[in-house]
Coordinates of C-alpha atoms in Angstrom, one line a residue:
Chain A
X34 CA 18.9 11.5 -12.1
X35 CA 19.6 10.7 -15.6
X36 CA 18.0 7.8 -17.0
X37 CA 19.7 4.8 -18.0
X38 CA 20.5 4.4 -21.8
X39 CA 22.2 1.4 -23.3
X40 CA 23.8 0.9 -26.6
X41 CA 24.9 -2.4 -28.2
X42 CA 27.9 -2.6 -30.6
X43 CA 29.7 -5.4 -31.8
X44 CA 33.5 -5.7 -31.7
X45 CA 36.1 -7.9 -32.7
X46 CA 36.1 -9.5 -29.4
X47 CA 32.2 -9.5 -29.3
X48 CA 29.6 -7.3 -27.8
X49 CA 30.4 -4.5 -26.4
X50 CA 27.5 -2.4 -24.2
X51 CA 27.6 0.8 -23.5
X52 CA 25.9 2.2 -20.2
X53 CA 25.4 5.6 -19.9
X54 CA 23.0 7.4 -16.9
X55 CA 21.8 5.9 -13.8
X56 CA 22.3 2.0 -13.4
X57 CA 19.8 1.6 -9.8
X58 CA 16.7 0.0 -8.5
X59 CA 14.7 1.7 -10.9
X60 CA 16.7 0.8 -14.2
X61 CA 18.7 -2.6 -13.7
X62 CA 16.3 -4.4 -14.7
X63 CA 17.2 -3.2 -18.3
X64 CA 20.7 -4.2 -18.5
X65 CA 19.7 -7.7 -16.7
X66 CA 16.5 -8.4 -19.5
X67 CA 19.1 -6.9 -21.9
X68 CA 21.5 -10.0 -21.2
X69 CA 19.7 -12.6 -23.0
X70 CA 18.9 -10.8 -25.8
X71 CA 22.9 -11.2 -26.4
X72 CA 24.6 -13.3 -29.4
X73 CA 27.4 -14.3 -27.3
X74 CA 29.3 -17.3 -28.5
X75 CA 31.9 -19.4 -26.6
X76 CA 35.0 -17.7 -26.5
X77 CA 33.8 -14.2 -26.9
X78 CA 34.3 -11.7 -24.2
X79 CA 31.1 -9.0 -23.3
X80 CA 32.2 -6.2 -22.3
X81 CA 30.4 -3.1 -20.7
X82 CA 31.8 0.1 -20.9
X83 CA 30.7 2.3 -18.1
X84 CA 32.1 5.5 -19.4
X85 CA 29.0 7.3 -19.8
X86 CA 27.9 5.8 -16.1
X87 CA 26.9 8.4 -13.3
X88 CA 25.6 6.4 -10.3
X89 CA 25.5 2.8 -9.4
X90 CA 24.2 1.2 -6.4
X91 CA 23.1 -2.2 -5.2
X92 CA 21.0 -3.0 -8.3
X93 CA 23.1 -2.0 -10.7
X94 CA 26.2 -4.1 -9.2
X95 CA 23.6 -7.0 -9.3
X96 CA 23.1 -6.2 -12.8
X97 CA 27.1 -6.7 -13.4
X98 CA 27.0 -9.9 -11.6
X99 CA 24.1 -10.9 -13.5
X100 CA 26.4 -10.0 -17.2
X101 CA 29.4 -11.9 -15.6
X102 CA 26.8 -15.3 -15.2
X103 CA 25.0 -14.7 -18.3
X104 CA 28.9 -14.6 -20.2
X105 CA 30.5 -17.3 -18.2
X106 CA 26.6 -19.7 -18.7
X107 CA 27.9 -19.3 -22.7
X108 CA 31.6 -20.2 -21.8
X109 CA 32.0 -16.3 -22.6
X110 CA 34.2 -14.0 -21.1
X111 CA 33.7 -10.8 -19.7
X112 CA 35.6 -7.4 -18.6
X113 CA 34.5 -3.7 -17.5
X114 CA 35.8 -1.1 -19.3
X115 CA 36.0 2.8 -17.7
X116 CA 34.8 2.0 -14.4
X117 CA 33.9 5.7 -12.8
X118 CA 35.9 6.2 -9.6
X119 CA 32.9 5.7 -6.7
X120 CA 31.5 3.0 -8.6
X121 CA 34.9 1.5 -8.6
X122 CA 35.3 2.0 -4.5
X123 CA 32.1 -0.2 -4.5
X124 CA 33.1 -2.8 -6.3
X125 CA 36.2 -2.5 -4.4
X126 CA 34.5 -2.8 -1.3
X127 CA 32.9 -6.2 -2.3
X128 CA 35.3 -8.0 -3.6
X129 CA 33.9 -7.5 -7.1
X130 CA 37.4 -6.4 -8.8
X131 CA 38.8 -9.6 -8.4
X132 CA 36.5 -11.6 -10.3
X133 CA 35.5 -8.7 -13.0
X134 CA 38.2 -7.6 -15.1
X135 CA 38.7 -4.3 -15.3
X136 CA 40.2 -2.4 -18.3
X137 CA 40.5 1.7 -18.4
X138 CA 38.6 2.2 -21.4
X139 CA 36.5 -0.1 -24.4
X140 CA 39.6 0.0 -26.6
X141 CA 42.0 -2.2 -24.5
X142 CA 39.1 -4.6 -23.5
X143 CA 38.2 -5.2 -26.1
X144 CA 41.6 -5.7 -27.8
X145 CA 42.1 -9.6 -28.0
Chain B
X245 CA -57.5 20.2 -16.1
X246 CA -60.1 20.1 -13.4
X247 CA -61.3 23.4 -14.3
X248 CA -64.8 22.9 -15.1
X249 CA -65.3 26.6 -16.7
X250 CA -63.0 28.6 -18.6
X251 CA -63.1 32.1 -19.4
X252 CA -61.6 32.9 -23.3
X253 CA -58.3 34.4 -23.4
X254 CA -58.2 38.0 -24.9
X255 CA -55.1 36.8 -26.4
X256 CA -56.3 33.7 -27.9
X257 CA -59.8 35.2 -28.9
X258 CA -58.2 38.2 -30.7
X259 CA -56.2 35.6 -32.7
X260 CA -56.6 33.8 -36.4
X261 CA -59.7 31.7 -37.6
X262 CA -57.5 28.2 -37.1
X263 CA -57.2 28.9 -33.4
X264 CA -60.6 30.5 -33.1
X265 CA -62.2 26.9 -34.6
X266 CA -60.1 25.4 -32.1
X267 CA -60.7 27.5 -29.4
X268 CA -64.9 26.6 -30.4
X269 CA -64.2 23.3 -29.8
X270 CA -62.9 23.8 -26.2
X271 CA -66.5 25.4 -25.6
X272 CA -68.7 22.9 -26.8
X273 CA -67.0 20.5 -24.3
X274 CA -69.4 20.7 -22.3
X275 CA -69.5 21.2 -18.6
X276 CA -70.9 17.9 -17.3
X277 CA -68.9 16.2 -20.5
X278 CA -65.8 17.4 -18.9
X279 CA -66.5 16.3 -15.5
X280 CA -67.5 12.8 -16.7
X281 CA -64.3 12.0 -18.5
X282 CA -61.7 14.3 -16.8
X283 CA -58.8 12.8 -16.8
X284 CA -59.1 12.7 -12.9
X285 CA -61.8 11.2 -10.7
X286 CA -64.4 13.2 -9.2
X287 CA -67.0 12.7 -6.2
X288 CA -69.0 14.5 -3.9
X289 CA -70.1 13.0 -0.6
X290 CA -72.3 13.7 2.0
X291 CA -70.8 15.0 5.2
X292 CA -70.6 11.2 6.2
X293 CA -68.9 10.4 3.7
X294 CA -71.7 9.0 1.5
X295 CA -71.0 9.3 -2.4
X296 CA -73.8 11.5 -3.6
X297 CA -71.8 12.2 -7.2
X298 CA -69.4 10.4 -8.6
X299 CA -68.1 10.9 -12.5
X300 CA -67.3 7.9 -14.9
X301 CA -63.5 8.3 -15.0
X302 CA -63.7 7.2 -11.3
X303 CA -66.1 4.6 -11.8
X304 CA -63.9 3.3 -14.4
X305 CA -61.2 3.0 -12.2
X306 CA -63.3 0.8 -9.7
X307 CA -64.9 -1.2 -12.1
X308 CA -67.8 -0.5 -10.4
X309 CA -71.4 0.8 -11.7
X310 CA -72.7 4.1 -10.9
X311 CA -76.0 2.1 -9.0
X312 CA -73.8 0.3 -6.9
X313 CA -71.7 3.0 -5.4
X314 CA -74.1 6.5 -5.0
X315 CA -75.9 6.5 -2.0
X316 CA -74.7 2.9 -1.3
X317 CA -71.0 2.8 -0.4
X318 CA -68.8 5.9 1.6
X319 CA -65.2 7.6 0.0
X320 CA -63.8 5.1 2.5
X321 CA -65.3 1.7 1.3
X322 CA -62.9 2.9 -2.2
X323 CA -59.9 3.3 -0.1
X324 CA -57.3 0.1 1.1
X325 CA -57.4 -1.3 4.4
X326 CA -54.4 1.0 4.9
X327 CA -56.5 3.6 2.6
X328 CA -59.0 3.6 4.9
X329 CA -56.7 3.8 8.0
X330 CA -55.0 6.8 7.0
X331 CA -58.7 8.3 6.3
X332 CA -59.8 7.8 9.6
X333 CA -56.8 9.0 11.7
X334 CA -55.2 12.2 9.6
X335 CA -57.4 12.5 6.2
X336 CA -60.9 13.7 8.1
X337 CA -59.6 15.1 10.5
X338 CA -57.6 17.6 9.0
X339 CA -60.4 17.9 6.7
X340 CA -63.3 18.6 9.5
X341 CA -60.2 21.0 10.7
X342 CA -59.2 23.2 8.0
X343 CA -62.0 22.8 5.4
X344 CA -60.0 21.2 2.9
X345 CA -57.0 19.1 2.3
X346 CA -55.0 18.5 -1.0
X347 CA -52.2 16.0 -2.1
X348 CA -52.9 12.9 0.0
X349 CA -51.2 9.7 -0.8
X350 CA -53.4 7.2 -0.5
X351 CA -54.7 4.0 -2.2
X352 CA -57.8 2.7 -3.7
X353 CA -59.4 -0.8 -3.8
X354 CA -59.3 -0.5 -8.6
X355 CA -60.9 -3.3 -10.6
X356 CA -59.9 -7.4 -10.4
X357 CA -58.5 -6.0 -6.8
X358 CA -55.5 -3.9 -8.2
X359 CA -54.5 -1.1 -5.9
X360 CA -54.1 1.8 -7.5
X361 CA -52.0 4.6 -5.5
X362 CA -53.7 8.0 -5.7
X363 CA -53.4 11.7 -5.4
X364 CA -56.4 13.1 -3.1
X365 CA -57.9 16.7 -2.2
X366 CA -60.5 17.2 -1.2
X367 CA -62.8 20.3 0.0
X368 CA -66.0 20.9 2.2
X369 CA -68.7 23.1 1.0
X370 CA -70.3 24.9 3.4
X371 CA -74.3 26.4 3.2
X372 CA -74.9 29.8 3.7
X373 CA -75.0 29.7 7.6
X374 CA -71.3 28.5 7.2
X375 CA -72.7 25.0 8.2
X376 CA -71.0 22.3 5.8
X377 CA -73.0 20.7 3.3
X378 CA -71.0 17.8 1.3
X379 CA -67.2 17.5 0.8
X380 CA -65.6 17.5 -3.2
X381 CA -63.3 15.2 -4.0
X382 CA -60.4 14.8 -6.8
X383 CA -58.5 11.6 -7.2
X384 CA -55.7 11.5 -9.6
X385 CA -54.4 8.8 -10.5
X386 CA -50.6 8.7 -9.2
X387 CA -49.4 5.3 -11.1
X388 CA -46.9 6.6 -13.0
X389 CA -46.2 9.0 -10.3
X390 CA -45.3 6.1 -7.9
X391 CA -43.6 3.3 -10.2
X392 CA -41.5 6.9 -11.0
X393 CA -40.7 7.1 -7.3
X394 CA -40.2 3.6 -7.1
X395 CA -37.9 4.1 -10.0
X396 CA -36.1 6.4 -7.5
X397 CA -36.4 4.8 -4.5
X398 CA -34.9 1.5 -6.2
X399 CA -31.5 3.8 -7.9
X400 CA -31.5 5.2 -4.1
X401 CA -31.5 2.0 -2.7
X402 CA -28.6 1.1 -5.5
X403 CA -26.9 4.4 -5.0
X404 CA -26.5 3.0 -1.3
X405 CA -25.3 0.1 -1.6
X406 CA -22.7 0.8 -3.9
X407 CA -21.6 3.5 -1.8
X408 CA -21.6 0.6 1.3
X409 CA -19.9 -1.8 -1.0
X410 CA -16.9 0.9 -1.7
X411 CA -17.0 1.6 1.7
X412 CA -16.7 -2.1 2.7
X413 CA -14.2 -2.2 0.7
X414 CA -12.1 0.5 1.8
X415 CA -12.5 -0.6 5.2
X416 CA -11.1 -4.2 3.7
X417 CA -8.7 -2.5 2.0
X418 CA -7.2 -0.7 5.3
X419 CA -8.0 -3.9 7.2
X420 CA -5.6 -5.4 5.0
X421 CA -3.0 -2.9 4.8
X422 CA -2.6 -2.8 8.9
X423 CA -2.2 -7.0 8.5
X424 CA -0.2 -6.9 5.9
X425 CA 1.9 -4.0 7.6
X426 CA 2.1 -6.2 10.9
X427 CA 3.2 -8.8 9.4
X428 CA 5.9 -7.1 7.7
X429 CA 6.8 -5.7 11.2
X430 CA 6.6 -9.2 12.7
X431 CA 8.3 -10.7 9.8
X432 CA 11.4 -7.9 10.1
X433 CA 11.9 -8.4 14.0
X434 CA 11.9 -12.1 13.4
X435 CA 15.3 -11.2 11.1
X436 CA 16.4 -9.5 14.1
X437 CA 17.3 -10.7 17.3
X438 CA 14.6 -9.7 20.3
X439 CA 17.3 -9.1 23.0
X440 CA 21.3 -9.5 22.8
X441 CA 22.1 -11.9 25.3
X442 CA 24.6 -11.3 27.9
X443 CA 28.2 -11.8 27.2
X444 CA 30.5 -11.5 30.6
X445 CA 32.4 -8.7 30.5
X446 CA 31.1 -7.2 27.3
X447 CA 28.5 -4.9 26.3
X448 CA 26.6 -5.1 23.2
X449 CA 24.2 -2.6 21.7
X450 CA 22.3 -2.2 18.3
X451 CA 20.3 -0.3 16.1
X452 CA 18.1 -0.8 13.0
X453 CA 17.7 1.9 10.7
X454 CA 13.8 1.0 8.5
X455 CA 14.1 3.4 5.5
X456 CA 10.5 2.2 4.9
X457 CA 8.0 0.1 6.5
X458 CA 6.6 -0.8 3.4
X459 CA 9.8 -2.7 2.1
X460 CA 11.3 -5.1 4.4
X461 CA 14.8 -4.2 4.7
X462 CA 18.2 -7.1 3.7
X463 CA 20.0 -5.8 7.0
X464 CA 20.4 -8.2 9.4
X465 CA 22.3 -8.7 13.0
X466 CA 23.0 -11.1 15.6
X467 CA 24.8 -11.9 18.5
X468 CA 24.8 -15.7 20.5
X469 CA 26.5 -18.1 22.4
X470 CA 28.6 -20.6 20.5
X471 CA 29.9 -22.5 23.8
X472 CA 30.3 -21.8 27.5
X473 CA 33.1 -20.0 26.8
X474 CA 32.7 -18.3 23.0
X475 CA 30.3 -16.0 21.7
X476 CA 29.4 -15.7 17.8
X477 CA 27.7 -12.6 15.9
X478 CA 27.3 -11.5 12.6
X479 CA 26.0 -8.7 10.6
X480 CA 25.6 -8.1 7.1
X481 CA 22.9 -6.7 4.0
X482 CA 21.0 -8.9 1.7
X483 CA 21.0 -7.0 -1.6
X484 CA 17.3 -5.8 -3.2
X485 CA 14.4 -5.1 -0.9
X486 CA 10.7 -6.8 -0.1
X487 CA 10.1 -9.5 0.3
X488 CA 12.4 -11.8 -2.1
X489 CA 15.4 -9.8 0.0
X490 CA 13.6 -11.0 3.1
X491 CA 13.3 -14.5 2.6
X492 CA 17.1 -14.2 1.3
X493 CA 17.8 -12.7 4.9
X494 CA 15.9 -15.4 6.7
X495 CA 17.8 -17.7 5.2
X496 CA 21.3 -16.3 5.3
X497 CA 20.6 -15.6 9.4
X498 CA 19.6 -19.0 10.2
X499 CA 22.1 -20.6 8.0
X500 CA 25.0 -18.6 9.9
X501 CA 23.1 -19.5 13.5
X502 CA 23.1 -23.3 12.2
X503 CA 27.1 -23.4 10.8
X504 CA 28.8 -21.1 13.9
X505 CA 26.9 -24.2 16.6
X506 CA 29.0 -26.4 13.8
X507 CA 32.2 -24.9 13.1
X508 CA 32.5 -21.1 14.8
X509 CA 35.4 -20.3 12.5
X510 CA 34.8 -17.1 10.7
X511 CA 35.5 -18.2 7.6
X512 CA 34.3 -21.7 7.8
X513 CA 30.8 -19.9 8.8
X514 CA 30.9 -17.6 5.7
X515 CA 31.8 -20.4 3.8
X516 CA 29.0 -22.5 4.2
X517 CA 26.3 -19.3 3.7
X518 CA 28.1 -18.8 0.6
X519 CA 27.9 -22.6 -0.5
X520 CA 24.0 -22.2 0.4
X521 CA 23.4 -19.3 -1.3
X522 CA 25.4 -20.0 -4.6
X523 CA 23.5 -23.4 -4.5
X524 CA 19.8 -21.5 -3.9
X525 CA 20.4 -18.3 -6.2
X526 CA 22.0 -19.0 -9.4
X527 CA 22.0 -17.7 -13.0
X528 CA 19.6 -14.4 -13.8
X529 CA 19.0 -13.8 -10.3
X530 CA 21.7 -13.5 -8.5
X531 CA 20.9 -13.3 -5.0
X532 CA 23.8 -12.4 -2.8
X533 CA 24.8 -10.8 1.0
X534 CA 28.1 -8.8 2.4
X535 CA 28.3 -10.1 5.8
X536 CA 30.7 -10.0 8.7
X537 CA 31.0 -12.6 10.9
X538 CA 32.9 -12.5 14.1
X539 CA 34.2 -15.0 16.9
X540 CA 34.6 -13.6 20.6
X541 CA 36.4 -15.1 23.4
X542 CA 36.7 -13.1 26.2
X543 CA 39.3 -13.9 29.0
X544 CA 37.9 -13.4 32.6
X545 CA 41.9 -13.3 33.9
X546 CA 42.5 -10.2 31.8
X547 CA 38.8 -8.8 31.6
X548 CA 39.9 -8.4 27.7
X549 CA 38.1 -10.4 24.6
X550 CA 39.7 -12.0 21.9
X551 CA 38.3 -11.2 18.8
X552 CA 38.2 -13.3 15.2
X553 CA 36.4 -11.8 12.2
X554 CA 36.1 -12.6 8.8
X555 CA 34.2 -10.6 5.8
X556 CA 32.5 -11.0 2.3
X557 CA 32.0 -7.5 0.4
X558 CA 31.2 -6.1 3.2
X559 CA 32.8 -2.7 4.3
X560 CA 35.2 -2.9 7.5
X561 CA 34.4 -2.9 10.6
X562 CA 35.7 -0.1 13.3
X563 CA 37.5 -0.4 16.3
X564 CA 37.2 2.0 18.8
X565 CA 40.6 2.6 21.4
X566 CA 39.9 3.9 25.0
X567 CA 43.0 6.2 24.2
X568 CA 40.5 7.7 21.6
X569 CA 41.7 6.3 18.7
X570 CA 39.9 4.7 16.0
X571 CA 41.0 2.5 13.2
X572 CA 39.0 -0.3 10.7
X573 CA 39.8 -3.8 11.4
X574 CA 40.5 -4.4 7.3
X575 CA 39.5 -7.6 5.8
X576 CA 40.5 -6.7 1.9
X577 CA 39.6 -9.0 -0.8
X578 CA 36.4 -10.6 1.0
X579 CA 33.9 -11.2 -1.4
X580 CA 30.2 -10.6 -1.7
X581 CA 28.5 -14.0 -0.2
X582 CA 27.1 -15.9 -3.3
X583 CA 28.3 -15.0 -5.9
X584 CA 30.7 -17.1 -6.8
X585 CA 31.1 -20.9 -5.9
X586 CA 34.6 -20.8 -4.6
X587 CA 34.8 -17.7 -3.2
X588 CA 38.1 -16.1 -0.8
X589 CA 37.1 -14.8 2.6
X590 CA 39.8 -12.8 4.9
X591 CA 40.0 -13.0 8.3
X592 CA 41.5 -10.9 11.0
X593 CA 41.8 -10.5 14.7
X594 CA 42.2 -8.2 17.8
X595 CA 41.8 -7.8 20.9
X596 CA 38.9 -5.4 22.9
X597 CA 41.1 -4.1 26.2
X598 CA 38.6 -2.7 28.9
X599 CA 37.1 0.4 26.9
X600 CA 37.7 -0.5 23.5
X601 CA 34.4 -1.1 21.6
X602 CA 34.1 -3.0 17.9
X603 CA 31.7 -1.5 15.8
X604 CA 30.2 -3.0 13.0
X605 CA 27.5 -1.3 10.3
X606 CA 26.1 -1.5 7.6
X607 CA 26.4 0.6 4.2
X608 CA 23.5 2.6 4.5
X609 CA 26.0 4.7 6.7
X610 CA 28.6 5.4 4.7
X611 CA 26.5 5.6 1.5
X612 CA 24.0 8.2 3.4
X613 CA 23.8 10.9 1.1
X614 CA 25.1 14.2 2.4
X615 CA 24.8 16.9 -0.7
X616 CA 22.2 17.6 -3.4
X617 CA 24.3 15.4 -5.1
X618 CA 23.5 11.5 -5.1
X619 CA 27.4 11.1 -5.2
X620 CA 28.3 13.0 -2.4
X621 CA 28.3 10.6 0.3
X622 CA 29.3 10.5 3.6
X623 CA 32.1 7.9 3.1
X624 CA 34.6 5.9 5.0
X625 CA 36.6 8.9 6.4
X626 CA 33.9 10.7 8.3
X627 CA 32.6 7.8 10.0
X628 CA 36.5 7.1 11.4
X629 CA 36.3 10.6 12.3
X630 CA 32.8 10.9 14.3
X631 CA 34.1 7.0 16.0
X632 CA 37.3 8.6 17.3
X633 CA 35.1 11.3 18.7
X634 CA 33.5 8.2 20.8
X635 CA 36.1 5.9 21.5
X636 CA 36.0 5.1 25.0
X637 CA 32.7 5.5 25.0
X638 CA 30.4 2.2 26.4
X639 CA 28.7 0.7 23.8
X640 CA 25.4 2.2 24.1
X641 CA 26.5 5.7 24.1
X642 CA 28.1 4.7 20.7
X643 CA 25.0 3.5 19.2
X644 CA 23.2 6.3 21.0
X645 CA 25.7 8.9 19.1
X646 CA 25.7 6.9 15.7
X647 CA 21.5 6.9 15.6
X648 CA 22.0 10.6 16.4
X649 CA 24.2 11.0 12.9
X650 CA 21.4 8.6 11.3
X651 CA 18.4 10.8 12.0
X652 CA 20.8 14.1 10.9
X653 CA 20.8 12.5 7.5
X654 CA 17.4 13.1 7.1
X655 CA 16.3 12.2 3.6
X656 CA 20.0 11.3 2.8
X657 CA 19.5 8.1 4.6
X658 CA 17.0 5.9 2.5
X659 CA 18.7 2.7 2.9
X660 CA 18.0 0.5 6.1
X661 CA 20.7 0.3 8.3
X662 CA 22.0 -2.1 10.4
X663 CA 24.7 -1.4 13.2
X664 CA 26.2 -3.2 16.3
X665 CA 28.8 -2.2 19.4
X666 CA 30.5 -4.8 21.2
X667 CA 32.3 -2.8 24.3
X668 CA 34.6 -4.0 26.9
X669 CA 33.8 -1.9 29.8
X670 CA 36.4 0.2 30.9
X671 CA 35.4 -0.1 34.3
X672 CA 33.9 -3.7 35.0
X673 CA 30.5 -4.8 36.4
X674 CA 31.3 -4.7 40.4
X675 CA 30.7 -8.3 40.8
X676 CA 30.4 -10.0 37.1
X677 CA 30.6 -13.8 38.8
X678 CA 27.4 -13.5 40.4
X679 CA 25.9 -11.5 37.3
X680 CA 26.8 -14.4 35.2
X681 CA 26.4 -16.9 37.0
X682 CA 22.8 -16.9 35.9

């Protein structure tokens, strides 16, 4: 298990996290209280990069959901960016890919 | 300090002229000085007990003149009423017995009628014909000695009823863990259906995987009759655990009972959980489901049944082939029932010919953990794999061979899992009209 460690960067298209470890039932909750913290203003796009991701489960794809209502509640946008290939199945498997964006790395989600 | 002589100490004599003044001292106390104002009581009675000697100490402790106790009043007119009890019974007896007796607890009658508990030996002296002559008596006083013991008595009596208030509460504690555990249990069945009904000519079967009693588990399955002639089930997994998740999975089961009685349609059905749910869990805290939902029809002409399924984010369903194939039922593109307020739900059909079985699970299957890894799962491809080893298979032996791959898992399973069979008998009941004519 490697624990769950996010960074917060600012791009042209706005924030930008980056999650890197285990996003579970142990750790969500830090990306979800994380959310509000945001300066996301209408128009932007948030986007979380899941490069540095190793495991995902139910939590952590609540956690995503939760980002997608926290951008769209400030008419924001938002996109995943290098979504690891099981996490991907998942999100796959529940529909998920149709309503997140998906981009194959930060660079071309956050390019406006 | 009773001593009433004292021989000098070699030690003590050989020594400087401080301690030799002091030593002086000692000896001029004299011998009749000492035993007036020991620090203990003294008194000498006649074989009767009459007080023939008695030294001031004592006295004082009575509050009594000298006049009015020698030769007038016996040891046992100083003592309590329970004092005097004690006297009579054990005290003189063992005294008249064994000569002497030391270290009695008993209690004397002190002045203004306080009781003061004592310390009391006592000895007989006997003549030179060995005949006894008076008895000797020390009484200390045992005050402190016994407000000490009280002292004890009272932390003792603390001591134990702290240790029967922890124990009290441990034994509340435990009370309320096996309530609060049977309630979870009877919460958790009532998620679950008691019995599958009977559907004619099909066979159902199920099985719930708990990956802890302690958390109430967001699987859920159930199987019931729409109409005389359609049957409805569902299964699916609330996401989170506890008791939030349960509540979610009350809900989402009896709002799926409630919208199949008014519109069985797959999709329809999922619809309206979704519509529920979106409207109930917004915002932070999303709370969402994958579900299947199915319609069955079965046709008592063919002996086969009709089936309509539609799914939300939930992974597909398997059909097992009497020929021994097995394939998923696909339903891409469903998603997860919540989430979103106009959501897309896929349908798609078959039909269950005599042997074929549809089986329907939860994730905790294919997630199950099969390496030291957390990402090495089991997966889509070797559950098609073990099914086609039981296609044709009834229904029950199905279940009966999945639970056996559950419990293999071990500690790779620790997600609760939910699975259902619905089997067309290969070979029918011998006389299905009168079984269902019930």
């Amino acid at each position: 298990m490697s624990p769950l460690k996010i960074t917060t960067r600012n791009a042209a298209t706005g924030p930008v996290l980056e999650v890197t470890g285990d996003l579970d039932y142990a750790s969500a909750g830090g990306l979800r209280e994380l959310l509000p913290t945001l300066a996301l203003r209408p128009g932007q796009r948030l986007v979380v990069d899941l490069a540095g991701l190793e495991f995902c489960d139910s939590s952590g794809i609540t956690a995503l959901i939760a980002a997608r209502n926290h951008a769209h509640a400030a008419r924001a946008d938002v996109a995943l960016a290098a979504v690891p290939g099981n996490t991907l199945r998942i999100l796959r498997v529940v529909g998920l890919d149709q309503i997140l964006p998906i981009h194959p790395d930060s660079e071309t989600a956050t390019r406006s | 300090m009773c001593r009433s002589g004292r021989q000098p100490d070699p030690h003590e004599a050989g020594g400087n002229d401080a301690g030799n003044a002091a030593f002086a001292a000692l000896l001029e106390d004299s011998a009749e000085e000492l035993y007036e104002t020991a620090p203990c009581g003294y008194l000498s009675t006649l074989m009767d007990g009459t007080i023939a000697k008695i030294n001031a100490t004592l006295l004082g402790w009575l509050g009594l003149e000298r006049s009015a106790v020698v030769g007038r009043m016996r040891f046992t007119d100083l003592l309590t009423v329970g004092g005097r009890l004690y006297h009579e019974t054990h005290f003189a007896p063992l005294l008249r017995m064994q000569g002497e007796i030391g270290g009695i607890a008993l209690e004397i009658r002190g002045a203004e009628g306080v009781r003061i508990p004592v310390l009391v030996s006592s000895a007989v002296k006997y003549g030179g014909e060995g005949e006894p002559l008076l008895i000797r008596t020390t009484v200390f006083d045992a005050r402190d000695r016994r407000s000490y013991e009280e002292e004890l008595l009272r932390r003792k009596r603390e001591a134990e009823a702290a240790r029967e208030q922890a124990e009290a509460a441990r034994e509340q504690a435990e009370t309320d863990r096996v309530r609060l555990q049977e309630a979870l249990a009877t919460l958790q069945q009532s998620l679950l259906p008691d019995v599958l009904p009977d559907v004619p000519g099909l066979e159902a079967a199920a099985h719930y995987h708990t990956a802890s009693p302690e958390r109430l588990g967001g699987d859920f399955y159930d199987l019931f009759a729409v109409d005389g002639k359609r049957w409805a089930f569902f299964l699916g997994d609330v996401c989170g655990k506890g008791p939030q998740a349960a509540a979610v999975t009350s809900l989402t089961r009896y709002t799926l009972r409630a919208a199949a009685l008014h519109d069985p349609d797959p999709v329809a059905a999922l619809s309206t959980l979704n519509a529920v749910l979106h409207e109930r869990y917004t915002g932070g805290d999303p709370r969402y489901c994958t579900a299947v939902f199915g319609l069955l029809e079965p046709d008592p002409a063919t002996g086969q049944v009709a089936v309509r399924i539609a799914a939300g984010g939930h992974p597909p369903a398997v059909v097992l082939r009497a020929d021994g194939r097995a394939d998923f039922l696909p339903t891409p593109g469903g998603l997860l029932v919540g989430i979103l307020s106009d959501p897309r739900f896929v349908s798609a059909s078959t039909v269950l010919a005599p042997g074929d079985t549809l089986l329907l699970y939860t994730d905790g299957l294919t997630e199950a953990r099969t390496g030291e890894d957390r990402a090495t799962l089991y997966g889509d491809q070797a559950l098609l794999g073990f099914a086609a080893g039981q296609a044709g298979k009834p229904a029950r032996d199905v279940i009966r061979a999945l639970t056996g791959l559950l419990d293999d898992f071990g500690d790779g399973l620790d997600d609760d899992t939910a699975l259902l069979a619905l089997g067309v008998p290969a070979h029918p009941a011998p006389d299905p009209v009168t079984k269902n004519a019930r």
